[in-house]
Coordinates of C-alpha atoms in Angstrom, one line a residue:
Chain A
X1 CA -20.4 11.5 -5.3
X2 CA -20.7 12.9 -8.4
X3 CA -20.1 11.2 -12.5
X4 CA -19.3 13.2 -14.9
X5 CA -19.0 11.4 -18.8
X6 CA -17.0 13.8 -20.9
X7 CA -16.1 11.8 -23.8
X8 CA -16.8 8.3 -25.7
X9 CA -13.7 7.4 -25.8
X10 CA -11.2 6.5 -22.8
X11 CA -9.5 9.4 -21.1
X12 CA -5.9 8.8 -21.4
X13 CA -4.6 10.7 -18.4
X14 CA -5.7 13.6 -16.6
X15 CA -5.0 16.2 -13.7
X16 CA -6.6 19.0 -11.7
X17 CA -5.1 22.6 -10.7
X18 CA -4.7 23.9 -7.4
X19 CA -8.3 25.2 -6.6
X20 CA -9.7 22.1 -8.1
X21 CA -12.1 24.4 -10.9
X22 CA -10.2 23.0 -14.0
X23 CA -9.3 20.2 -15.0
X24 CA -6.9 19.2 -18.1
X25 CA -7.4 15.9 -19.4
X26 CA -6.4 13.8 -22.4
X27 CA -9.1 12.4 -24.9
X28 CA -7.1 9.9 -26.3
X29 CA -5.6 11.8 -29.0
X30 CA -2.9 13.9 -29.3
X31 CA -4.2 17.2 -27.6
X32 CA -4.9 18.2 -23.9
X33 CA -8.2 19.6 -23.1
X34 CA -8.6 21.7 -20.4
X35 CA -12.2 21.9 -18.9
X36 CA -13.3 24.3 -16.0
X37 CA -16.0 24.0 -13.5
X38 CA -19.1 25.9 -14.4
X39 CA -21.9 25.3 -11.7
X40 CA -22.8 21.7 -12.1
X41 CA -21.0 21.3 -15.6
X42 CA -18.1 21.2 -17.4
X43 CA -17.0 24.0 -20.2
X44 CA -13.8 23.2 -22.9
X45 CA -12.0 26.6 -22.1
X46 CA -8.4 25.3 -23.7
X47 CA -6.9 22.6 -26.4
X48 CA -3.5 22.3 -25.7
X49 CA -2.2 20.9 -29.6
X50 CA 1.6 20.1 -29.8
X51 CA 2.3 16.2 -29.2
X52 CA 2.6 14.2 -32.0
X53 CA 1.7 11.2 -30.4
X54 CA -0.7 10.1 -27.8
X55 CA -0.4 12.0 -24.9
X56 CA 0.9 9.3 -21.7
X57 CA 1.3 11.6 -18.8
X58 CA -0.5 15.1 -17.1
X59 CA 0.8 16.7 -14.4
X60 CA -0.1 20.0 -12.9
X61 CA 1.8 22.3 -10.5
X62 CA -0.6 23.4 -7.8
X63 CA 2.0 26.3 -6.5
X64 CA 3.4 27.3 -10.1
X65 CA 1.0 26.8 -12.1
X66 CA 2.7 24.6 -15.2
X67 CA 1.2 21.1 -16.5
X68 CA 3.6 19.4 -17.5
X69 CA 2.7 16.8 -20.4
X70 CA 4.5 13.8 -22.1
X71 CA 3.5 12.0 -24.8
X72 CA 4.2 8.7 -27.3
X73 CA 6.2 11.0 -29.8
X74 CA 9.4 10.6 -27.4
X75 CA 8.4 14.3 -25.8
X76 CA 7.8 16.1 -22.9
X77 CA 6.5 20.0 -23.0
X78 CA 6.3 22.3 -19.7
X79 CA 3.2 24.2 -20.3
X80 CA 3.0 28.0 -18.6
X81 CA -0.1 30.2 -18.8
X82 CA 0.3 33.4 -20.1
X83 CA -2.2 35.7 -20.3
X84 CA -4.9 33.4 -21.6
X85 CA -2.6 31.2 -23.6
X86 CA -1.2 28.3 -22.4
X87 CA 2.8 28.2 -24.2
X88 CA 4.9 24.9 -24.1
X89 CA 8.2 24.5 -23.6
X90 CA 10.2 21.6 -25.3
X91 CA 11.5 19.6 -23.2
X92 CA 14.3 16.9 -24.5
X93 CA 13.9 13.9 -22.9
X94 CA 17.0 12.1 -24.9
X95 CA 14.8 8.6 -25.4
X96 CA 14.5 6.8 -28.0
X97 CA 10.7 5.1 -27.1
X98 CA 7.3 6.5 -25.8
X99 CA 7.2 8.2 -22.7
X100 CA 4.6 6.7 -20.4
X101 CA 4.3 9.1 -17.4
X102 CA 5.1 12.3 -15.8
X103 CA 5.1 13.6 -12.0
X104 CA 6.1 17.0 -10.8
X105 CA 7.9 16.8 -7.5
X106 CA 6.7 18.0 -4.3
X107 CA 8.9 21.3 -4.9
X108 CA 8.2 21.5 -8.8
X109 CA 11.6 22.8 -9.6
X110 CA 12.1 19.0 -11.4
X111 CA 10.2 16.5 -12.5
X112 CA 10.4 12.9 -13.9
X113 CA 9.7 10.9 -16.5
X114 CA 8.7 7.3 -17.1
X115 CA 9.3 5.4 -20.3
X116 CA 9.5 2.6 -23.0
X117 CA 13.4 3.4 -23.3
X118 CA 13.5 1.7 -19.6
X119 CA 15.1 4.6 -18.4
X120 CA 13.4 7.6 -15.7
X121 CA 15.1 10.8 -17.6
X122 CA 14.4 13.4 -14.3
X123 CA 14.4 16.7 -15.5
X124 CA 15.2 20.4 -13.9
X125 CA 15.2 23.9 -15.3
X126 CA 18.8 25.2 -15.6
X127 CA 18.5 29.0 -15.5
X128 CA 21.9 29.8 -17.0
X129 CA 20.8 28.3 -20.6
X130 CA 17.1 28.9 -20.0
X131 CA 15.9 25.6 -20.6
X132 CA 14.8 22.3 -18.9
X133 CA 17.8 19.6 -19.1
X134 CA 17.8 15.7 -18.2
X135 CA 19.6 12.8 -16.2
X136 CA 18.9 9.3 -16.7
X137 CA 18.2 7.1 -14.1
X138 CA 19.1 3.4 -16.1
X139 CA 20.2 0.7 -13.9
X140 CA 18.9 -1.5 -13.1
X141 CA 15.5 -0.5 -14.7
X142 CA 14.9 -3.7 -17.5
X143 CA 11.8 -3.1 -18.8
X144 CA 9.4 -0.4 -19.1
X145 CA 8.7 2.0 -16.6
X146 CA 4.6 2.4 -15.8
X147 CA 4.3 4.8 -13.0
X148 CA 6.3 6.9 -10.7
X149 CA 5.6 8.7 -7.6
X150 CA 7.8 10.6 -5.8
X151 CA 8.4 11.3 -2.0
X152 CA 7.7 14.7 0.4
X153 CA 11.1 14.9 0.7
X154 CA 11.9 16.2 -3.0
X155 CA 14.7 13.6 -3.4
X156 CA 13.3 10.1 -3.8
X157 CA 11.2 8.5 -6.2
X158 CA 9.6 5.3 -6.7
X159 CA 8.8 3.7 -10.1
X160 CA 6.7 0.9 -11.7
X161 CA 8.1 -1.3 -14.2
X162 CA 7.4 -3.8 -16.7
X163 CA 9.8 -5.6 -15.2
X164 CA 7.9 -7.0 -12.4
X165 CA 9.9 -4.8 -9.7
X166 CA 8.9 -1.5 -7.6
X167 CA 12.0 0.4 -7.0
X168 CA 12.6 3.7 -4.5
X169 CA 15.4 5.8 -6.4
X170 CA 17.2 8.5 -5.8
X171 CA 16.9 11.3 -8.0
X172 CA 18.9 14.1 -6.0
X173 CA 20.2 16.9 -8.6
X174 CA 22.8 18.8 -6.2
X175 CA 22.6 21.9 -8.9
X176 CA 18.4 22.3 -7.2
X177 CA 18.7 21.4 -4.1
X178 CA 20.7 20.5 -0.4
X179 CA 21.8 16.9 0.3
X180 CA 18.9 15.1 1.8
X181 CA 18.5 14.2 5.2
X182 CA 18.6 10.4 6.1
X183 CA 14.8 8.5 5.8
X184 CA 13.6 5.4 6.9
X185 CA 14.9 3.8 3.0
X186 CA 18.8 4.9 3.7
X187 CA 20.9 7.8 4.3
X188 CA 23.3 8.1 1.2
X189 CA 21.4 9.2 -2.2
X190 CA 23.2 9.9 -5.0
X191 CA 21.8 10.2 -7.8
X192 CA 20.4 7.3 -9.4
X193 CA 20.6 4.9 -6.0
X194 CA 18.2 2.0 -5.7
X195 CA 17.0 2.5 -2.1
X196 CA 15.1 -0.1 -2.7
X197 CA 13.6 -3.1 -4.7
X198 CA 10.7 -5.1 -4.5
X199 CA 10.3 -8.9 -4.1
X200 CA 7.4 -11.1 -4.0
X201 CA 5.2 -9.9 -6.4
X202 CA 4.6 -11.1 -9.8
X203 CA 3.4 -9.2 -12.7
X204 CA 3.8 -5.8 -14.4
X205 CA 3.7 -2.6 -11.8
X206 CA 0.3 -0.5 -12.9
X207 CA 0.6 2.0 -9.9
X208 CA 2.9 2.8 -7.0
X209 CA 2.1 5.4 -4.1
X210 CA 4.5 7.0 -1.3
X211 CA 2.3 7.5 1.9
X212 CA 1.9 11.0 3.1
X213 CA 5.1 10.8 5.5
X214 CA 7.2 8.6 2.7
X215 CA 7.9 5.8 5.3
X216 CA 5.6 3.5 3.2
X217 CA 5.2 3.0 -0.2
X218 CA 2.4 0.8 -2.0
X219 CA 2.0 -0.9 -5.4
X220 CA -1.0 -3.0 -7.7
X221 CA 0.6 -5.6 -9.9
X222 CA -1.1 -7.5 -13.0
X223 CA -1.0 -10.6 -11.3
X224 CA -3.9 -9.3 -8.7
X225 CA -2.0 -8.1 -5.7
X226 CA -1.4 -4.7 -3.9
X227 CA 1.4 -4.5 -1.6
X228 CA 2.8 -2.5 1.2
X229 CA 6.8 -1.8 1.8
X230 CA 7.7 -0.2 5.1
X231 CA 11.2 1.3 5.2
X232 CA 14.0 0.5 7.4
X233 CA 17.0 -1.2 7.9
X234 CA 15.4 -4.0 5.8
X235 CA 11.9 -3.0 4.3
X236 CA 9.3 -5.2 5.3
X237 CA 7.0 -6.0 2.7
X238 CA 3.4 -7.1 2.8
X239 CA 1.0 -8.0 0.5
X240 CA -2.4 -9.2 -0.7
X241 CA -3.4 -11.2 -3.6
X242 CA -7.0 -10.4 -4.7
X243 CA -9.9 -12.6 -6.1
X244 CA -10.3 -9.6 -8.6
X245 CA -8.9 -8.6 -11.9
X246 CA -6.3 -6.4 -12.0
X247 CA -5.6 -3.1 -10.1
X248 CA -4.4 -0.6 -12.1
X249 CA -4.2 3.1 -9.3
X250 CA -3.2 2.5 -5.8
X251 CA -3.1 5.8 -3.8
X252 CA -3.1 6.8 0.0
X253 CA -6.0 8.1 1.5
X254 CA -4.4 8.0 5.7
X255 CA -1.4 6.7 6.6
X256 CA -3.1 3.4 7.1
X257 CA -5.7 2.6 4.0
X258 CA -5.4 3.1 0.6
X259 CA -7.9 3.3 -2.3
X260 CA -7.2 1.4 -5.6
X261 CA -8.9 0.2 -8.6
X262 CA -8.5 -1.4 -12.1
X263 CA -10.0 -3.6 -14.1
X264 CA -13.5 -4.2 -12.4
X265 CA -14.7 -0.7 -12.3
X266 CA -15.1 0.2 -9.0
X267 CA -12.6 1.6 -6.2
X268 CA -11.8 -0.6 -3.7
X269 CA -10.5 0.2 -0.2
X270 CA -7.6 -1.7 1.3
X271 CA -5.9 -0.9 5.4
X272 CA -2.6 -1.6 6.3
X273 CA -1.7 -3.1 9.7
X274 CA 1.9 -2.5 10.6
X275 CA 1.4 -4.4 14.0
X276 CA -0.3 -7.5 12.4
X277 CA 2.0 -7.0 9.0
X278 CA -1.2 -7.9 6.6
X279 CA -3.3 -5.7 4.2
X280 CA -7.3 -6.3 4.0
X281 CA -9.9 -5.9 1.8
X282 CA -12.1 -3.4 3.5
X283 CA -14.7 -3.4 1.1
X284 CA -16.1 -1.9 -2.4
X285 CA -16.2 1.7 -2.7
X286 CA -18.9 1.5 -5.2
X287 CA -22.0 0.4 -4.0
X288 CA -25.0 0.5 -6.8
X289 CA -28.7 1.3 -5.5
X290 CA -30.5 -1.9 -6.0
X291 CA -32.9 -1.7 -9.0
X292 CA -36.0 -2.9 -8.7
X293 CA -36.7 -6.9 -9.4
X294 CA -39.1 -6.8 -12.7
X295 CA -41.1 -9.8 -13.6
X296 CA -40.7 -11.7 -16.4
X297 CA -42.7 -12.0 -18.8
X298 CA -43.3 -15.5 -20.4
X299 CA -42.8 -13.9 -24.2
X300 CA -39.3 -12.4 -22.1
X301 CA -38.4 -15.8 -20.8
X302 CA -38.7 -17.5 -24.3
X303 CA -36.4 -14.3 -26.1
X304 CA -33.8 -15.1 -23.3
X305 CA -33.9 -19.2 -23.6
X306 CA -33.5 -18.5 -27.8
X307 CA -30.9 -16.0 -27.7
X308 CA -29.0 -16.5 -24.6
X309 CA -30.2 -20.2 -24.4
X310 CA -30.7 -19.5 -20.8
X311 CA -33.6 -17.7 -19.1
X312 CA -31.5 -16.5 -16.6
X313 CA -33.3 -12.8 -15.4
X314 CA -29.6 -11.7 -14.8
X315 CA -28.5 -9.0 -16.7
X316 CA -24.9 -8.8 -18.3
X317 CA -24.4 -4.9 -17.2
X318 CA -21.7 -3.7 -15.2
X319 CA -23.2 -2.0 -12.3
X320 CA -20.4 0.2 -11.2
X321 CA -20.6 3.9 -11.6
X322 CA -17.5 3.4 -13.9
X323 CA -18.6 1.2 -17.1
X324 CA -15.0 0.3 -17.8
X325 CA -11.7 0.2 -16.4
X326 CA -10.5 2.7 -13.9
X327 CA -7.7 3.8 -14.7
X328 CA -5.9 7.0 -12.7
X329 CA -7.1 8.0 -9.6
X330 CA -6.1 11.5 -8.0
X331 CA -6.3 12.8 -4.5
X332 CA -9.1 15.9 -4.4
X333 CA -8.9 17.6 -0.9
X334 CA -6.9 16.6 2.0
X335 CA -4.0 15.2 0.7
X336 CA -2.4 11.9 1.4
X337 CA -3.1 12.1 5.3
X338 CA -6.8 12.7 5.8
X339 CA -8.1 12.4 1.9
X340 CA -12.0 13.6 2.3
X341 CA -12.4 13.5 -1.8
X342 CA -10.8 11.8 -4.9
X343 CA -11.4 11.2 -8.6
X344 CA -11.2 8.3 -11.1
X345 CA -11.0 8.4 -14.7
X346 CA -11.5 5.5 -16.9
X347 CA -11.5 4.2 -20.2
X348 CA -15.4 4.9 -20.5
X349 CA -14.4 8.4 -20.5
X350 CA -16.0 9.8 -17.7
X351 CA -14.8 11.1 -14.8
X352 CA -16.5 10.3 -10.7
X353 CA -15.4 12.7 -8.0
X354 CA -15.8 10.3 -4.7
X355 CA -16.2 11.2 -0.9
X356 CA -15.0 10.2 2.1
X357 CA -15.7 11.5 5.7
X358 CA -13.5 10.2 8.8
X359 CA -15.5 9.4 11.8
X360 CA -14.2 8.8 14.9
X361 CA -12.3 5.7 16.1
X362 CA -14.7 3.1 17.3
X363 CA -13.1 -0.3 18.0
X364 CA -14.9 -3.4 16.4
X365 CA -14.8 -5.9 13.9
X366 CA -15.1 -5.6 9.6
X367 CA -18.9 -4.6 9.5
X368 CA -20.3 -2.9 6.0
X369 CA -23.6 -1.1 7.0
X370 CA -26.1 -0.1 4.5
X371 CA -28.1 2.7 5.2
X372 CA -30.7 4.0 3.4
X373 CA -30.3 6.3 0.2
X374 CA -26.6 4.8 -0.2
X375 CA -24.1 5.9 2.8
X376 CA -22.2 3.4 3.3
X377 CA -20.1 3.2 6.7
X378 CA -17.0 0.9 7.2
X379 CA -15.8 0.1 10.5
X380 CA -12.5 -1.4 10.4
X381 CA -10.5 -1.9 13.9
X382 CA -9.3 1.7 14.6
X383 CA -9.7 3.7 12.1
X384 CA -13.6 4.2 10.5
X385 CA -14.2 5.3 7.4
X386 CA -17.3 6.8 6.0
X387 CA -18.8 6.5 1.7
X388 CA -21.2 8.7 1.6
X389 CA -23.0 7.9 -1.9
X390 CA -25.7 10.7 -2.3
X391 CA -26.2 11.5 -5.8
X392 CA -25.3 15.0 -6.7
Chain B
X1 CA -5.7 2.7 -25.2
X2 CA -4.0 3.4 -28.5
X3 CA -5.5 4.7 -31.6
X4 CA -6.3 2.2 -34.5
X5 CA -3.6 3.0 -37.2
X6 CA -4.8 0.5 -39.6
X7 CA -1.7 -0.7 -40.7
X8 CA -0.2 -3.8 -39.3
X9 CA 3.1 -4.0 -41.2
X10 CA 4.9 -2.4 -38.0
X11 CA 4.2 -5.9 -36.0
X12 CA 6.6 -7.5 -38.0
X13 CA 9.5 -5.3 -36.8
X14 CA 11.9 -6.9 -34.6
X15 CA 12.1 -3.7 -32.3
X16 CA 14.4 -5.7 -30.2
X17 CA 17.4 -7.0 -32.5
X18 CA 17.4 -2.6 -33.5
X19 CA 19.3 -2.3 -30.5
X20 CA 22.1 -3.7 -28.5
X21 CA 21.1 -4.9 -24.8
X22 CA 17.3 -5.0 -25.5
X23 CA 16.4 -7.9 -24.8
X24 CA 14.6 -8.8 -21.2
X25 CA 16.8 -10.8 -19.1
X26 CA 15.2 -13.4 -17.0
X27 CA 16.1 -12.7 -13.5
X28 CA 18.4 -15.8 -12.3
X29 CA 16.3 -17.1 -9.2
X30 CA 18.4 -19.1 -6.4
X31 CA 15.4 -21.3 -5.1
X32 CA 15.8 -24.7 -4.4
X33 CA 14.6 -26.9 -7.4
X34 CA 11.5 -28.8 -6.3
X35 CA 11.7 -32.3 -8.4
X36 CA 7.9 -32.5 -8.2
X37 CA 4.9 -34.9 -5.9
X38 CA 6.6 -37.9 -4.9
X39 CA 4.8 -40.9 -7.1
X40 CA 5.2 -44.1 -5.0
X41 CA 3.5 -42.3 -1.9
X42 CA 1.1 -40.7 -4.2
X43 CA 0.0 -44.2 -5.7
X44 CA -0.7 -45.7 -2.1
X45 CA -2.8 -42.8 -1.1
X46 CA -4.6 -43.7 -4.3
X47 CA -4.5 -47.6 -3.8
X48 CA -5.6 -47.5 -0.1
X49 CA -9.0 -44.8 -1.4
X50 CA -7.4 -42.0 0.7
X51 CA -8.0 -39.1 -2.0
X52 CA -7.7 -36.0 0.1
X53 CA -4.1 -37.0 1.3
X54 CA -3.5 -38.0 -2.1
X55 CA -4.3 -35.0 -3.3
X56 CA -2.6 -32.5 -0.3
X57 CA 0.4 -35.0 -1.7
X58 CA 0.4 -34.5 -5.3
X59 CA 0.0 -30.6 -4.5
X60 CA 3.8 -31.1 -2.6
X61 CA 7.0 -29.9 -4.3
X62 CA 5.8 -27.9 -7.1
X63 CA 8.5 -27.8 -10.1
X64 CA 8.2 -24.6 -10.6
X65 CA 12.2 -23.7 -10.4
X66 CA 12.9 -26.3 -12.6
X67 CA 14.6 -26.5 -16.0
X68 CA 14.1 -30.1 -17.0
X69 CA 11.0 -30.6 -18.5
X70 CA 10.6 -34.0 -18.0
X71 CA 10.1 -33.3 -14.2
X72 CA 7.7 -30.9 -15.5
X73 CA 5.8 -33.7 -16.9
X74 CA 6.1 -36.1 -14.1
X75 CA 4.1 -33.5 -12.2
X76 CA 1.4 -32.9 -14.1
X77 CA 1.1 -36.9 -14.8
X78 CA 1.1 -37.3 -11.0
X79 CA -1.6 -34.1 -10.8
X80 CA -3.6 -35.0 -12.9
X81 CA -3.9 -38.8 -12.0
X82 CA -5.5 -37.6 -8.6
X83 CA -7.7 -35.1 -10.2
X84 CA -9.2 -37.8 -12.6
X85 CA -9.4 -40.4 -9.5
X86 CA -11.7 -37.9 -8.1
X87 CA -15.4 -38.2 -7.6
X88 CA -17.5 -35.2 -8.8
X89 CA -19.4 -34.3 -5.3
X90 CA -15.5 -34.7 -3.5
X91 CA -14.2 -32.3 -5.4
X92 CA -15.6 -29.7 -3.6
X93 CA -14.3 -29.9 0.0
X94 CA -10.9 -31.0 -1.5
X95 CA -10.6 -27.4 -2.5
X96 CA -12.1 -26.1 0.4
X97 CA -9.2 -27.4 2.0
X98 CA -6.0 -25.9 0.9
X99 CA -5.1 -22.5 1.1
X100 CA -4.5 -19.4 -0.8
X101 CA -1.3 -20.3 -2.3
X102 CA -2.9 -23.7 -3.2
X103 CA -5.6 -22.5 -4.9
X104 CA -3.2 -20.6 -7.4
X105 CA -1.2 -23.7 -8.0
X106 CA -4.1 -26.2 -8.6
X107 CA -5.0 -23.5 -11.1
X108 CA -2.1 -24.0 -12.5
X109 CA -1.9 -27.4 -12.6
X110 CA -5.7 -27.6 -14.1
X111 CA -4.8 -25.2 -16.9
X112 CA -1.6 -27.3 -17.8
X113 CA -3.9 -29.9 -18.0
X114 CA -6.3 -28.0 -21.0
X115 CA -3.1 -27.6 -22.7
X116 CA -3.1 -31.5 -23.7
X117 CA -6.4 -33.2 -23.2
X118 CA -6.9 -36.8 -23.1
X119 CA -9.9 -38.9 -23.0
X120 CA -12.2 -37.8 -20.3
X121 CA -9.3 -35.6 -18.9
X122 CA -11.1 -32.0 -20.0
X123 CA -14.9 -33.1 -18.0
X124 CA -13.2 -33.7 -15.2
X125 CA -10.7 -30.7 -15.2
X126 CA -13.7 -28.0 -16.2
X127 CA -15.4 -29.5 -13.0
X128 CA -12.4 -28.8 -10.4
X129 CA -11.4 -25.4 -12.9
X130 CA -15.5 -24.3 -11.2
X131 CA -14.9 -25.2 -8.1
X132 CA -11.4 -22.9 -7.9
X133 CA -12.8 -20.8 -9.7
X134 CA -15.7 -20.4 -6.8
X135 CA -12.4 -19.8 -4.2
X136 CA -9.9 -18.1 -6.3
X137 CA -12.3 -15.9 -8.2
X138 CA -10.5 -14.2 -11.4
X139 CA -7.5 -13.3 -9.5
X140 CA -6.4 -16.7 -9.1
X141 CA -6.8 -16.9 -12.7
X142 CA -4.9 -14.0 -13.8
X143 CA -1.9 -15.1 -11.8
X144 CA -1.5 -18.1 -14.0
X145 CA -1.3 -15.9 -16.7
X146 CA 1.0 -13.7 -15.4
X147 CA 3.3 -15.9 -13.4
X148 CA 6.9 -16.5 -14.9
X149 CA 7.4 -20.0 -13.3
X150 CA 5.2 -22.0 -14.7
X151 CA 4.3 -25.5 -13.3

C-alpha cells in the first residue's frame, strides 16, 4: 500500500495509461496534469490546458493511447500524443449543460458521455469527415447522469443518474461495429434500448460497475446502499443498505466481491452470493496501526474540559489513509476478474495505490485476522481475500 | 468540488422554467396506500401497559404512499404517543427488536417528530434518536434524508 498526496485541493478525476507509469489527473481546475512514475515519486511531465470549465471526466486508452477528457464548459476533447505533445481534438457533444463523465469502451473506437443535459451523447470517429460525431441516448434518462460503465462486449452501457435509477443501455452504432450477440440483459439492441432499469433503491446513483463477464452489474446510491443486478429473463436484484455514509465508487475486484468507498474514507469490501441472493460487508479495507495510548496529563485534562467541555482522550481525526472522501477508484493490475492492485483518489488530494493477494479457497465463517505489522486476511466462505498493508 | 466563483447572483436563475420539459417528474408509484397504525388497538396496548406490542403496532401501515396529509398526521400523533409513553431504560430493547427496515422508519418517524416539538416531546425523541442511532448508525440517517416518501 502505498499514499501518495499530490495536491491540497481535491483531485477531480483521474486515470492511468497502459503500463501504469503515468498518470493524468485533474486538480480541480481547468487543466489536466499528467504525472509519471519516477522511482518512489511523482514528476509533472504534462499540463493539458483547453477546458474552460472544470474538468468532470478522464479516461485513458490503454491500446491507443488517447485520454479522452470532458469538462463543465459543455466539451469533450480526444487527446493524442504526438511526439512529446499531447494535441486535442474537439469533440461536439451537442449539450446544453456540464458534462459529468467520460468512459472509453472496451474497443476504444467510441466512447460516452454522461451529463447535466440528462442525456448520454456516445460518440465515434467517422473517418470520411475526420472527426468524432454524437448520438444521444435521451429516454427515459430524467435527471442527471453521474457515472457510466460500459460492458466487454463493446455494445452495452450502464449509467448512473440523478434520478434515482441504474439503467443497462444500448449504445450499438452499426457504422463501428457488427450486431451484438444476445447476453444475459436481452438479445435485441438498438440503439438507445433500456435493457434494463433499476428498482429498489433510493437515492442519487454515485457509481455503477459491469463485472468482468457483464452478467452482473453493481451500483452505490446516496441513500447508503450498494446493489447487485444479475441479468436474465428478469434481473434479480439484491442489495444492502449500510450503517455508513454514502458510497460514492463501486468497482469489481472477482466475479464475486467488489470494493467501494465514499464518504468515510476508507475502501470497503463487499461479496456477492448468487446462491443465497444477499451482498455482505466483508470488512474495512483500511485498517490504521494502532497509535500508542499517551497519558494525560492533568494540565491536558483541564484544556480539554475548557475547550471541548469534555475530557474525553479521544481524538476528532480521521484515521483512514484517505483524510476525506474517496472519490474514484480504478482497477491497477488484473482487471475485473482477479484485481491484485487498485487506486483511490479523493478530495484530500492524494492518491493510495492498494493491494490485494488471492489465497486459496478455504471454507469457514467471516473471521478478520490481524496480524502483526498490518496484513490483514479475510476469510469469507469460498473465496479468501488477502490486505496486505505494509508501508511502502 | 467546484471552484468558489464569488458571485451568487446565478442562484437566483430559474434554470428550469429556461427550458421546456425540465422539470423532474415524480415517478407515479402503484403501491397500495397504507392509511397509517390503527388507533383504537394502539390505545389498548397502551391502556393494558403492553408497550412493546404497542409500539411493533404503531410501527404497522406506514403512510408513506399517501397523499392526504391528515393521515400523515394521524401517524405521527399515534407514533409519537407510544414513544412519549415510553420509559427511558425500555427504550432500548424496544429497538433491539425490530429489524432493518424498522429502524429506518422509526428514524423517520423520530425526525418528523423534531420537525414540531411539543412539551417534553424533543427529551424523549433525542433519547430513542441515540438508541437508533447505536443500530442504524449514519446510514439509517441518511436514508431519511434521501428517501422520496416521506412518513
Amino acid at each position: 500500500m502505498a499514499y501518495h498526496s499530490f495536491l491540497l485541493e481535491p483531485i477531480s478525476c483521474h486515470a492511468w495509461n497502459k503500463d501504469r507509469t503515468q498518470i493524468a489527473l485533474c486538480p480541480n481546475n481547468h487543466d489536466v496534469h499528467i504525472y509519471k512514475k519516477a522511482g518512489n515519486s511523482w514528476t509533472k511531465t504534462h499540463e493539458l490546458k483547453e477546458h474552460n470549465g472544470q474538468v468532470t471526466g478522464i479516461d485513458w486508452a490503454p491500446e491507443s493511447n488517447r485520454i479522452v477528457t470532458c469538462g463543465t464548459d459543455r466539451n469533450a476533447y480526444v487527446w493524442t500524443l504526438k511526439g512529446d505533445v499531447w494535441k486535442p481534438t474537439l469533440v461536439i457533444l451537442r449539450i446544453n449543460r456540464a458534462a459529468r463523465c467520460v468512459k472509453w469502451s472496451p474497443k476504444e473506437n467510441k466512447f460516452a458521455v454522461g451529463s447535466g443535459s440528462r442525456l448520454i451523447s456516445v460518440c465515434y470517429f467517422e473517418q470520411e469527415n475526420d472527426w468524432w460525431v454524437c448520438k444521444h441516448i435521451k429516454k427515459p434518462i430524467r435527471s442527471t447522469i453521474l457515472c457510466l460503465d460500459w460492458h466487454p462486449n463493446n455494445i452495452l452501457l450502464a449509467a448512473g443518474s440523478c434520478d434515482f435509477k441504474c439503467r443497462i443501455f444500448s449504445a450499438y452504432i452499426k457504422e463501428v461495429e457488427e450486431k451484438p450477440a444476445p447476453t444475459p440483459w436481452g438479445s435485441k439492441m438498438p440503439f438507445g434500448e433500456v435493457m434494463f432499469e433499476s428498482t429498489g433503491t433510493a437515492g442519487w446513483v454515485h457509481g455503477v460497475c459491469f463485472s468482468d463477464s457483464g452478467n452482473r452489474v453493481a451500483w452505490a446510491s446516496h441513500d447508503s446502499t450498494v446493489a447487485v443486478a444479475e441479468g436474465g429473463k428478469s434481473a434479480v436484484v439484491t442489495s444492502l443498505t449500510s450503517e455508513t455514509l454514502p458510497l460514492l465508487c463501486v468497482t469489481f475486484i472477482t466475479e464475486n466481491s467488489l470494493v467501494a468507498a465514499g464518504h468515510d474514507c476508507y475502501p470497503a469490501l463487499f461479496v456477492y452470493d448468487a446462491g443465497k441472493g444477499a451482498i455482505t460487508f466483508g470488512g474495512k479495507l483500511d485498517v490504521p496501526k494502532q497509535s500508542a495510548q499517551k497519558g494525560m496529563t492533568a494540565r491536558e485534562r483541564f484544556q480539554n474540559l475548557d475547550k471541548k467541555a469534555t475530557s474525553d482522550t479521544k481524538e476528532a481525526v480521521l484515521e483512514s489513509l484517505h483524510k476525506n472522501s474517496i472519490s474514484q477508484i480504478s482497477l491497477l493490475d488484473g482487471g475485473k476478474a482477479k484485481c491484485t492492485k487498485f487506486c483511490t483518489t479523493g478530495m484530500d488530494g492524494g492518491m493510495a495505490i492498494w493491494d490485494v493477494k488471492p489465497l486459496e479457497s478455504s471454507v469457514g465463517e467471516l473471521r478478520l485476522v490481524w496480524m502483526g505489522w498490518g496484513n490483514i486476511y479475510s476469510c469469507l466462505g469460498s473465496t479468501s481475500l488477502c490486505f496486505d498493508t505494509l508501508c511502502a | 468540488m467546484a471552484r468558489n466563483t464569488l458571485g451568487s447572483r446565478f442562484r437566483r436563475v430559474e434554470v428550469d422554467g429556461l427550458e421546456e420539459n425540465s422539470r423532474f417528474v415524480e415517478e407515479q408509484d402503484e403501491a397500495a396506500e397504507l392509511q397509517g397504525p390503527d388507533t383504537a388497538e394502539v390505545d389498548s396496548l397502551l391502556r393494558q401497559g403492553d408497550m412493546m406490542s404497542a409500539f411493533h403496532v404503531a410501527l404497522r401501515n406506514p403512510p408513506i404512499n399517501s397523499k392526504n396529509p391528515a393521515i400523515k398526521e394521524k401517524a405521527q400523533a399515534v407514533v409519537l404517543r407510544v414513544l412519549t409513553s415510553f420509559k427511558s431504560s425500555d427504550i432500548e430493547p424496544a429497538v433491539k427488536s425490530i429489524d432493518r427496515n424498522g429502524i429506518d422508519l422509526l428514524m423517520k418517524y423520530i425526525y418528523k417528530g423534531f420537525e414540531k416539538p411539543c412539551e417534553n416531546s424533543s427529551a424523549i425523541l433525542l433519547q430513542w434518536h441515540e438508541k437508533a442511532f447505536a443500530v442504524g448508525g449514519l446510514g439509517s440517517i441518511v436514508r431519511v434524508m434521501t428517501s422520496r416518501k416521506t412518513v
